[in-house]
Amino acid sequence: MVCGAVNVFAHHRHWLPQPSREAVLLADPDAIVVAAAPSQHDALASWQPWTSLRAVARRRLYTVDPVLLHRATARSLEGVEALCRHIEDARGNGPER
């Protein structure tokens, strides 16, 4: 568990590098976090039509730079910090609302 959040795909026996859209729709998460470079302004656009998803309906769609999360470097802590800020925002405790 990171940032006190529960990964809705943690119960899968095999690592899921990218869950299918169907799996996300079935899980109906409270928030969706996508690894996307800061220059990818449309990284979350594909989720917008799915207004029945809690994350979309509540505007809890976030991106984190994959360079910060997917590479095991000292900057990984920056990625985790960004993820935790988004989680806090999704809970209604962050400054992003």
mmCIF file of N, CA and C in Angstrom:
data_model
loop_
_atom_site.group_PDB
_atom_site.id
_atom_site.type_symbol
_atom_site.label_atom_id
_atom_site.label_comp_id
_atom_site.label_asym_id
_atom_site.label_seq_id
_atom_site.Cartn_x
_atom_site.Cartn_y
_atom_site.Cartn_z
ATOM 1 N N MET A 1 0.855 -1.173 0.000
ATOM 2 C CA MET A 1 0.000 0.000 0.000
ATOM 3 C C MET A 1 0.901 1.236 0.000
ATOM 4 N N VAL A 2 0.649 2.123 -0.923
ATOM 5 C CA VAL A 2 1.411 3.359 -1.034
ATOM 6 C C VAL A 2 0.469 4.524 -0.774
ATOM 7 N N CYS A 3 0.898 5.459 0.040
ATOM 8 C CA CYS A 3 0.120 6.676 0.331
ATOM 9 C C CYS A 3 -1.221 6.354 0.997
ATOM 10 N N GLY A 4 -1.344 5.178 1.569
ATOM 11 C CA GLY A 4 -2.594 4.791 2.210
ATOM 12 C C GLY A 4 -3.687 4.448 1.215
ATOM 13 N N ALA A 5 -3.325 4.294 -0.048
ATOM 14 C CA ALA A 5 -4.305 3.970 -1.093
ATOM 15 C C ALA A 5 -4.296 2.469 -1.371
ATOM 16 N N VAL A 6 -5.404 1.983 -1.855
ATOM 17 C CA VAL A 6 -5.524 0.571 -2.207
ATOM 18 C C VAL A 6 -5.538 0.465 -3.736
ATOM 19 N N ASN A 7 -4.623 -0.316 -4.267
ATOM 20 C CA ASN A 7 -4.588 -0.571 -5.706
ATOM 21 C C ASN A 7 -5.663 -1.610 -6.006
ATOM 22 N N VAL A 8 -6.641 -1.254 -6.815
ATOM 23 C CA VAL A 8 -7.743 -2.178 -7.090
ATOM 24 C C VAL A 8 -7.285 -3.399 -7.883
ATOM 25 N N PHE A 9 -6.067 -3.374 -8.392
ATOM 26 C CA PHE A 9 -5.542 -4.520 -9.135
ATOM 27 C C PHE A 9 -4.495 -5.294 -8.338
ATOM 28 N N ALA A 10 -4.311 -4.980 -7.083
ATOM 29 C CA ALA A 10 -3.298 -5.646 -6.262
ATOM 30 C C ALA A 10 -3.592 -7.132 -6.071
ATOM 31 N N HIS A 11 -4.836 -7.534 -6.164
ATOM 32 C CA HIS A 11 -5.195 -8.932 -5.942
ATOM 33 C C HIS A 11 -4.837 -9.836 -7.121
ATOM 34 N N HIS A 12 -4.459 -9.249 -8.244
ATOM 35 C CA HIS A 12 -4.089 -10.064 -9.400
ATOM 36 C C HIS A 12 -2.789 -10.801 -9.120
ATOM 37 N N ARG A 13 -2.750 -12.043 -9.471
ATOM 38 C CA ARG A 13 -1.566 -12.867 -9.225
ATOM 39 C C ARG A 13 -0.400 -12.446 -10.106
ATOM 40 N N HIS A 14 -0.685 -11.968 -11.275
ATOM 41 C CA HIS A 14 0.358 -11.580 -12.215
ATOM 42 C C HIS A 14 0.400 -10.066 -12.326
ATOM 43 N N TRP A 15 1.597 -9.564 -12.466
ATOM 44 C CA TRP A 15 1.784 -8.131 -12.603
ATOM 45 C C TRP A 15 1.059 -7.627 -13.838
ATOM 46 N N LEU A 16 0.318 -6.551 -13.689
ATOM 47 C CA LEU A 16 -0.413 -5.954 -14.811
ATOM 48 C C LEU A 16 0.263 -4.643 -15.196
ATOM 49 N N PRO A 17 1.067 -4.636 -16.252
ATOM 50 C CA PRO A 17 1.720 -3.383 -16.623
ATOM 51 C C PRO A 17 0.705 -2.321 -17.037
ATOM 52 N N GLN A 18 -0.370 -2.760 -17.654
ATOM 53 C CA GLN A 18 -1.433 -1.836 -18.038
ATOM 54 C C GLN A 18 -2.746 -2.610 -18.049
ATOM 55 N N PRO A 19 -3.575 -2.397 -17.048
ATOM 56 C CA PRO A 19 -4.872 -3.094 -17.018
ATOM 57 C C PRO A 19 -5.712 -2.718 -18.232
ATOM 58 N N SER A 20 -6.526 -3.618 -18.682
ATOM 59 C CA SER A 20 -7.402 -3.327 -19.817
ATOM 60 C C SER A 20 -8.465 -2.306 -19.408
ATOM 61 N N ARG A 21 -9.006 -1.643 -20.397
ATOM 62 C CA ARG A 21 -10.087 -0.682 -20.138
ATOM 63 C C ARG A 21 -11.259 -1.376 -19.455
ATOM 64 N N GLU A 22 -11.558 -2.598 -19.899
ATOM 65 C CA GLU A 22 -12.661 -3.362 -19.311
ATOM 66 C C GLU A 22 -12.413 -3.633 -17.829
ATOM 67 N N ALA A 23 -11.173 -3.963 -17.478
ATOM 68 C CA ALA A 23 -10.839 -4.233 -16.076
ATOM 69 C C ALA A 23 -11.026 -2.980 -15.231
ATOM 70 N N VAL A 24 -10.644 -1.825 -15.765
ATOM 71 C CA VAL A 24 -10.816 -0.565 -15.031
ATOM 72 C C VAL A 24 -12.299 -0.248 -14.881
ATOM 73 N N LEU A 25 -13.070 -0.455 -15.943
ATOM 74 C CA LEU A 25 -14.509 -0.192 -15.867
ATOM 75 C C LEU A 25 -15.172 -1.081 -14.823
ATOM 76 N N LEU A 26 -14.778 -2.343 -14.761
ATOM 77 C CA LEU A 26 -15.340 -3.256 -13.760
ATOM 78 C C LEU A 26 -14.923 -2.883 -12.343
ATOM 79 N N ALA A 27 -13.694 -2.418 -12.190
ATOM 80 C CA ALA A 27 -13.190 -2.060 -10.854
ATOM 81 C C ALA A 27 -13.807 -0.754 -10.351
ATOM 82 N N ASP A 28 -14.182 0.140 -11.266
ATOM 83 C CA ASP A 28 -14.777 1.435 -10.924
ATOM 84 C C ASP A 28 -14.007 2.136 -9.801
ATOM 85 N N PRO A 29 -12.735 2.472 -10.052
ATOM 86 C CA PRO A 29 -11.900 3.053 -8.991
ATOM 87 C C PRO A 29 -12.320 4.467 -8.592
ATOM 88 N N ASP A 30 -11.903 4.855 -7.409
ATOM 89 C CA ASP A 30 -12.160 6.210 -6.921
ATOM 90 C C ASP A 30 -11.275 7.234 -7.627
ATOM 91 N N ALA A 31 -10.121 6.792 -8.095
ATOM 92 C CA ALA A 31 -9.185 7.667 -8.802
ATOM 93 C C ALA A 31 -8.453 6.840 -9.848
ATOM 94 N N ILE A 32 -8.028 7.504 -10.903
ATOM 95 C CA ILE A 32 -7.225 6.866 -11.939
ATOM 96 C C ILE A 32 -5.941 7.678 -12.064
ATOM 97 N N VAL A 33 -4.817 6.977 -11.972
ATOM 98 C CA VAL A 33 -3.509 7.608 -12.125
ATOM 99 C C VAL A 33 -2.835 6.971 -13.329
ATOM 100 N N VAL A 34 -2.415 7.807 -14.260
ATOM 101 C CA VAL A 34 -1.780 7.353 -15.491
ATOM 102 C C VAL A 34 -0.347 7.875 -15.516
ATOM 103 N N ALA A 35 0.582 7.007 -15.858
ATOM 104 C CA ALA A 35 1.963 7.447 -16.047
ATOM 105 C C ALA A 35 2.045 8.113 -17.409
ATOM 106 N N ALA A 36 2.314 9.406 -17.411
ATOM 107 C CA ALA A 36 2.372 10.161 -18.663
ATOM 108 C C ALA A 36 3.326 11.332 -18.498
ATOM 109 N N ALA A 37 4.093 11.577 -19.530
ATOM 110 C CA ALA A 37 5.025 12.705 -19.514
ATOM 111 C C ALA A 37 4.250 14.013 -19.402
ATOM 112 N N PRO A 38 4.846 15.013 -18.773
ATOM 113 C CA PRO A 38 4.158 16.303 -18.634
ATOM 114 C C PRO A 38 3.700 16.885 -19.969
ATOM 115 N N SER A 39 4.368 16.542 -21.051
ATOM 116 C CA SER A 39 3.992 17.066 -22.368
ATOM 117 C C SER A 39 2.788 16.344 -22.975
ATOM 118 N N GLN A 40 2.363 15.242 -22.394
ATOM 119 C CA GLN A 40 1.213 14.482 -22.901
ATOM 120 C C GLN A 40 -0.082 15.028 -22.305
ATOM 121 N N HIS A 41 -0.532 16.140 -22.821
ATOM 122 C CA HIS A 41 -1.713 16.814 -22.275
ATOM 123 C C HIS A 41 -3.006 16.022 -22.471
ATOM 124 N N ASP A 42 -3.020 15.111 -23.417
ATOM 125 C CA ASP A 42 -4.232 14.345 -23.699
ATOM 126 C C ASP A 42 -4.201 12.941 -23.088
ATOM 127 N N ALA A 43 -3.287 12.693 -22.165
ATOM 128 C CA ALA A 43 -3.109 11.355 -21.597
ATOM 129 C C ALA A 43 -4.375 10.825 -20.918
ATOM 130 N N LEU A 44 -5.210 11.705 -20.428
ATOM 131 C CA LEU A 44 -6.417 11.285 -19.705
ATOM 132 C C LEU A 44 -7.682 11.427 -20.552
ATOM 133 N N ALA A 45 -7.537 11.937 -21.752
ATOM 134 C CA ALA A 45 -8.705 12.207 -22.599
ATOM 135 C C ALA A 45 -9.528 10.958 -22.886
ATOM 136 N N SER A 46 -8.888 9.814 -22.993
ATOM 137 C CA SER A 46 -9.631 8.596 -23.341
ATOM 138 C C SER A 46 -10.579 8.155 -22.227
ATOM 139 N N TRP A 47 -10.388 8.668 -21.015
ATOM 140 C CA TRP A 47 -11.284 8.301 -19.907
ATOM 141 C C TRP A 47 -12.500 9.215 -19.821
ATOM 142 N N GLN A 48 -12.447 10.385 -20.398
ATOM 143 C CA GLN A 48 -13.526 11.370 -20.271
ATOM 144 C C GLN A 48 -14.909 10.860 -20.679
ATOM 145 N N PRO A 49 -15.037 10.053 -21.729
ATOM 146 C CA PRO A 49 -16.382 9.581 -22.105
ATOM 147 C C PRO A 49 -17.031 8.640 -21.077
ATOM 148 N N TRP A 50 -16.247 8.076 -20.191
ATOM 149 C CA TRP A 50 -16.758 7.081 -19.238
ATOM 150 C C TRP A 50 -17.267 7.779 -17.971
ATOM 151 N N THR A 51 -18.291 8.584 -18.117
ATOM 152 C CA THR A 51 -18.800 9.393 -17.006
ATOM 153 C C THR A 51 -19.446 8.567 -15.894
ATOM 154 N N SER A 52 -19.713 7.298 -16.163
ATOM 155 C CA SER A 52 -20.276 6.443 -15.105
ATOM 156 C C SER A 52 -19.199 5.971 -14.124
ATOM 157 N N LEU A 53 -17.941 6.113 -14.483
ATOM 158 C CA LEU A 53 -16.857 5.761 -13.563
ATOM 159 C C LEU A 53 -16.771 6.805 -12.451
ATOM 160 N N ARG A 54 -16.621 6.355 -11.224
ATOM 161 C CA ARG A 54 -16.496 7.294 -10.094
ATOM 162 C C ARG A 54 -15.362 8.281 -10.306
ATOM 163 N N ALA A 55 -14.210 7.782 -10.757
ATOM 164 C CA ALA A 55 -13.044 8.657 -10.942
ATOM 165 C C ALA A 55 -13.322 9.763 -11.943
ATOM 166 N N VAL A 56 -14.031 9.453 -13.000
ATOM 167 C CA VAL A 56 -14.341 10.455 -14.022
ATOM 168 C C VAL A 56 -15.414 11.408 -13.507
ATOM 169 N N ALA A 57 -16.470 10.864 -12.945
ATOM 170 C CA ALA A 57 -17.570 11.692 -12.446
ATOM 171 C C ALA A 57 -17.102 12.679 -11.384
ATOM 172 N N ARG A 58 -16.120 12.269 -10.586
ATOM 173 C CA ARG A 58 -15.625 13.124 -9.494
ATOM 174 C C ARG A 58 -14.358 13.885 -9.872
ATOM 175 N N ARG A 59 -13.981 13.810 -11.165
ATOM 176 C CA ARG A 59 -12.793 14.508 -11.676
ATOM 177 C C ARG A 59 -11.536 14.120 -10.905
ATOM 178 N N ARG A 60 -11.346 12.844 -10.748
ATOM 179 C CA ARG A 60 -10.175 12.327 -10.038
ATOM 180 C C ARG A 60 -9.283 11.538 -10.995
ATOM 181 N N LEU A 61 -8.845 12.226 -12.030
ATOM 182 C CA LEU A 61 -7.955 11.666 -13.034
ATOM 183 C C LEU A 61 -6.623 12.398 -12.929
ATOM 184 N N TYR A 62 -5.545 11.649 -12.790
ATOM 185 C CA TYR A 62 -4.238 12.257 -12.527
ATOM 186 C C TYR A 62 -3.158 11.634 -13.387
ATOM 187 N N THR A 63 -2.091 12.386 -13.592
ATOM 188 C CA THR A 63 -0.905 11.855 -14.259
ATOM 189 C C THR A 63 0.302 12.033 -13.345
ATOM 190 N N VAL A 64 1.236 11.115 -13.493
ATOM 191 C CA VAL A 64 2.536 11.208 -12.830
ATOM 192 C C VAL A 64 3.577 10.896 -13.891
ATOM 193 N N ASP A 65 4.619 11.675 -13.915
ATOM 194 C CA ASP A 65 5.690 11.494 -14.895
ATOM 195 C C ASP A 65 6.312 10.108 -14.726
ATOM 196 N N PRO A 66 6.294 9.281 -15.774
ATOM 197 C CA PRO A 66 6.836 7.929 -15.655
ATOM 198 C C PRO A 66 8.336 7.903 -15.362
ATOM 199 N N VAL A 67 9.049 8.951 -15.738
ATOM 200 C CA VAL A 67 10.478 9.014 -15.435
ATOM 201 C C VAL A 67 10.677 8.980 -13.912
ATOM 202 N N LEU A 68 9.726 9.548 -13.190
ATOM 203 C CA LEU A 68 9.838 9.584 -11.728
ATOM 204 C C LEU A 68 9.384 8.293 -11.061
ATOM 205 N N LEU A 69 8.490 7.556 -11.696
ATOM 206 C CA LEU A 69 7.960 6.340 -11.072
ATOM 207 C C LEU A 69 8.557 5.044 -11.590
ATOM 208 N N HIS A 70 8.918 4.999 -12.854
ATOM 209 C CA HIS A 70 9.300 3.734 -13.464
ATOM 210 C C HIS A 70 10.791 3.467 -13.493
ATOM 211 N N ARG A 71 11.578 4.427 -13.078
ATOM 212 C CA ARG A 71 13.019 4.237 -13.026
ATOM 213 C C ARG A 71 13.457 4.285 -11.569
ATOM 214 N N ALA A 72 14.149 3.266 -11.154
ATOM 215 C CA ALA A 72 14.611 3.197 -9.759
ATOM 216 C C ALA A 72 15.827 4.109 -9.582
ATOM 217 N N THR A 73 15.528 5.367 -9.272
ATOM 218 C CA THR A 73 16.585 6.357 -9.032
ATOM 219 C C THR A 73 16.205 7.150 -7.794
ATOM 220 N N ALA A 74 17.068 8.061 -7.422
ATOM 221 C CA ALA A 74 16.774 8.932 -6.275
ATOM 222 C C ALA A 74 15.523 9.771 -6.540
ATOM 223 N N ARG A 75 15.209 10.015 -7.806
ATOM 224 C CA ARG A 75 14.020 10.804 -8.156
ATOM 225 C C ARG A 75 12.729 10.025 -7.978
ATOM 226 N N SER A 76 12.829 8.720 -7.718
ATOM 227 C CA SER A 76 11.627 7.912 -7.489
ATOM 228 C C SER A 76 10.806 8.478 -6.335
ATOM 229 N N LEU A 77 11.491 9.042 -5.357
ATOM 230 C CA LEU A 77 10.778 9.643 -4.230
ATOM 231 C C LEU A 77 9.913 10.819 -4.677
ATOM 232 N N GLU A 78 10.368 11.556 -5.684
ATOM 233 C CA GLU A 78 9.559 12.642 -6.239
ATOM 234 C C GLU A 78 8.288 12.082 -6.870
ATOM 235 N N GLY A 79 8.403 10.951 -7.548
ATOM 236 C CA GLY A 79 7.245 10.316 -8.155
ATOM 237 C C GLY A 79 6.253 9.834 -7.120
ATOM 238 N N VAL A 80 6.758 9.242 -6.049
ATOM 239 C CA VAL A 80 5.879 8.779 -4.968
ATOM 240 C C VAL A 80 5.221 9.977 -4.292
ATOM 241 N N GLU A 81 5.978 11.055 -4.120
ATOM 242 C CA GLU A 81 5.414 12.265 -3.519
ATOM 243 C C GLU A 81 4.280 12.824 -4.397
ATOM 244 N N ALA A 82 4.490 12.843 -5.712
ATOM 245 C CA ALA A 82 3.442 13.322 -6.635
ATOM 246 C C ALA A 82 2.222 12.413 -6.548
ATOM 247 N N LEU A 83 2.454 11.106 -6.511
ATOM 248 C CA LEU A 83 1.343 10.156 -6.387
ATOM 249 C C LEU A 83 0.577 10.406 -5.087
ATOM 250 N N CYS A 84 1.276 10.597 -3.995
ATOM 251 C CA CYS A 84 0.616 10.837 -2.703
ATOM 252 C C CYS A 84 -0.174 12.144 -2.707
ATOM 253 N N ARG A 85 0.341 13.171 -3.380
ATOM 254 C CA ARG A 85 -0.419 14.436 -3.491
ATOM 255 C C ARG A 85 -1.726 14.201 -4.227
ATOM 256 N N HIS A 86 -1.683 13.413 -5.291
ATOM 257 C CA HIS A 86 -2.905 13.115 -6.046
ATOM 258 C C HIS A 86 -3.886 12.304 -5.198
ATOM 259 N N ILE A 87 -3.379 11.354 -4.445
ATOM 260 C CA ILE A 87 -4.243 10.535 -3.581
ATOM 261 C C ILE A 87 -4.910 11.420 -2.535
ATOM 262 N N GLU A 88 -4.155 12.316 -1.941
ATOM 263 C CA GLU A 88 -4.732 13.231 -0.950
ATOM 264 C C GLU A 88 -5.782 14.129 -1.589
ATOM 265 N N ASP A 89 -5.519 14.574 -2.797
ATOM 266 C CA ASP A 89 -6.506 15.384 -3.510
ATOM 267 C C ASP A 89 -7.781 14.579 -3.756
ATOM 268 N N ALA A 90 -7.622 13.330 -4.154
ATOM 269 C CA ALA A 90 -8.792 12.473 -4.408
ATOM 270 C C ALA A 90 -9.612 12.267 -3.143
ATOM 271 N N ARG A 91 -8.953 12.265 -2.021
ATOM 272 C CA ARG A 91 -9.661 12.144 -0.736
ATOM 273 C C ARG A 91 -10.317 13.452 -0.320
ATOM 274 N N GLY A 92 -10.014 14.512 -1.039
ATOM 275 C CA GLY A 92 -10.571 15.825 -0.683
ATOM 276 C C GLY A 92 -9.711 16.585 0.295
ATOM 277 N N ASN A 93 -8.473 16.116 0.513
ATOM 278 C CA ASN A 93 -7.584 16.751 1.469
ATOM 279 C C ASN A 93 -6.490 17.571 0.822
ATOM 280 N N GLY A 94 -6.417 17.532 -0.494
ATOM 281 C CA GLY A 94 -5.302 18.189 -1.166
ATOM 282 C C GLY A 94 -5.648 19.562 -1.698
ATOM 283 N N PRO A 95 -4.618 20.276 -2.146
ATOM 284 C CA PRO A 95 -4.795 21.638 -2.654
ATOM 285 C C PRO A 95 -5.307 21.698 -4.088
ATOM 286 N N GLU A 96 -5.398 20.546 -4.774
ATOM 287 C CA GLU A 96 -5.718 20.552 -6.200
ATOM 288 C C GLU A 96 -7.202 20.745 -6.490
ATOM 289 N N ARG A 97 -8.057 20.682 -5.520
ATOM 290 C CA ARG A 97 -9.508 20.829 -5.759
ATOM 291 C C ARG A 97 -9.882 22.264 -5.935
#
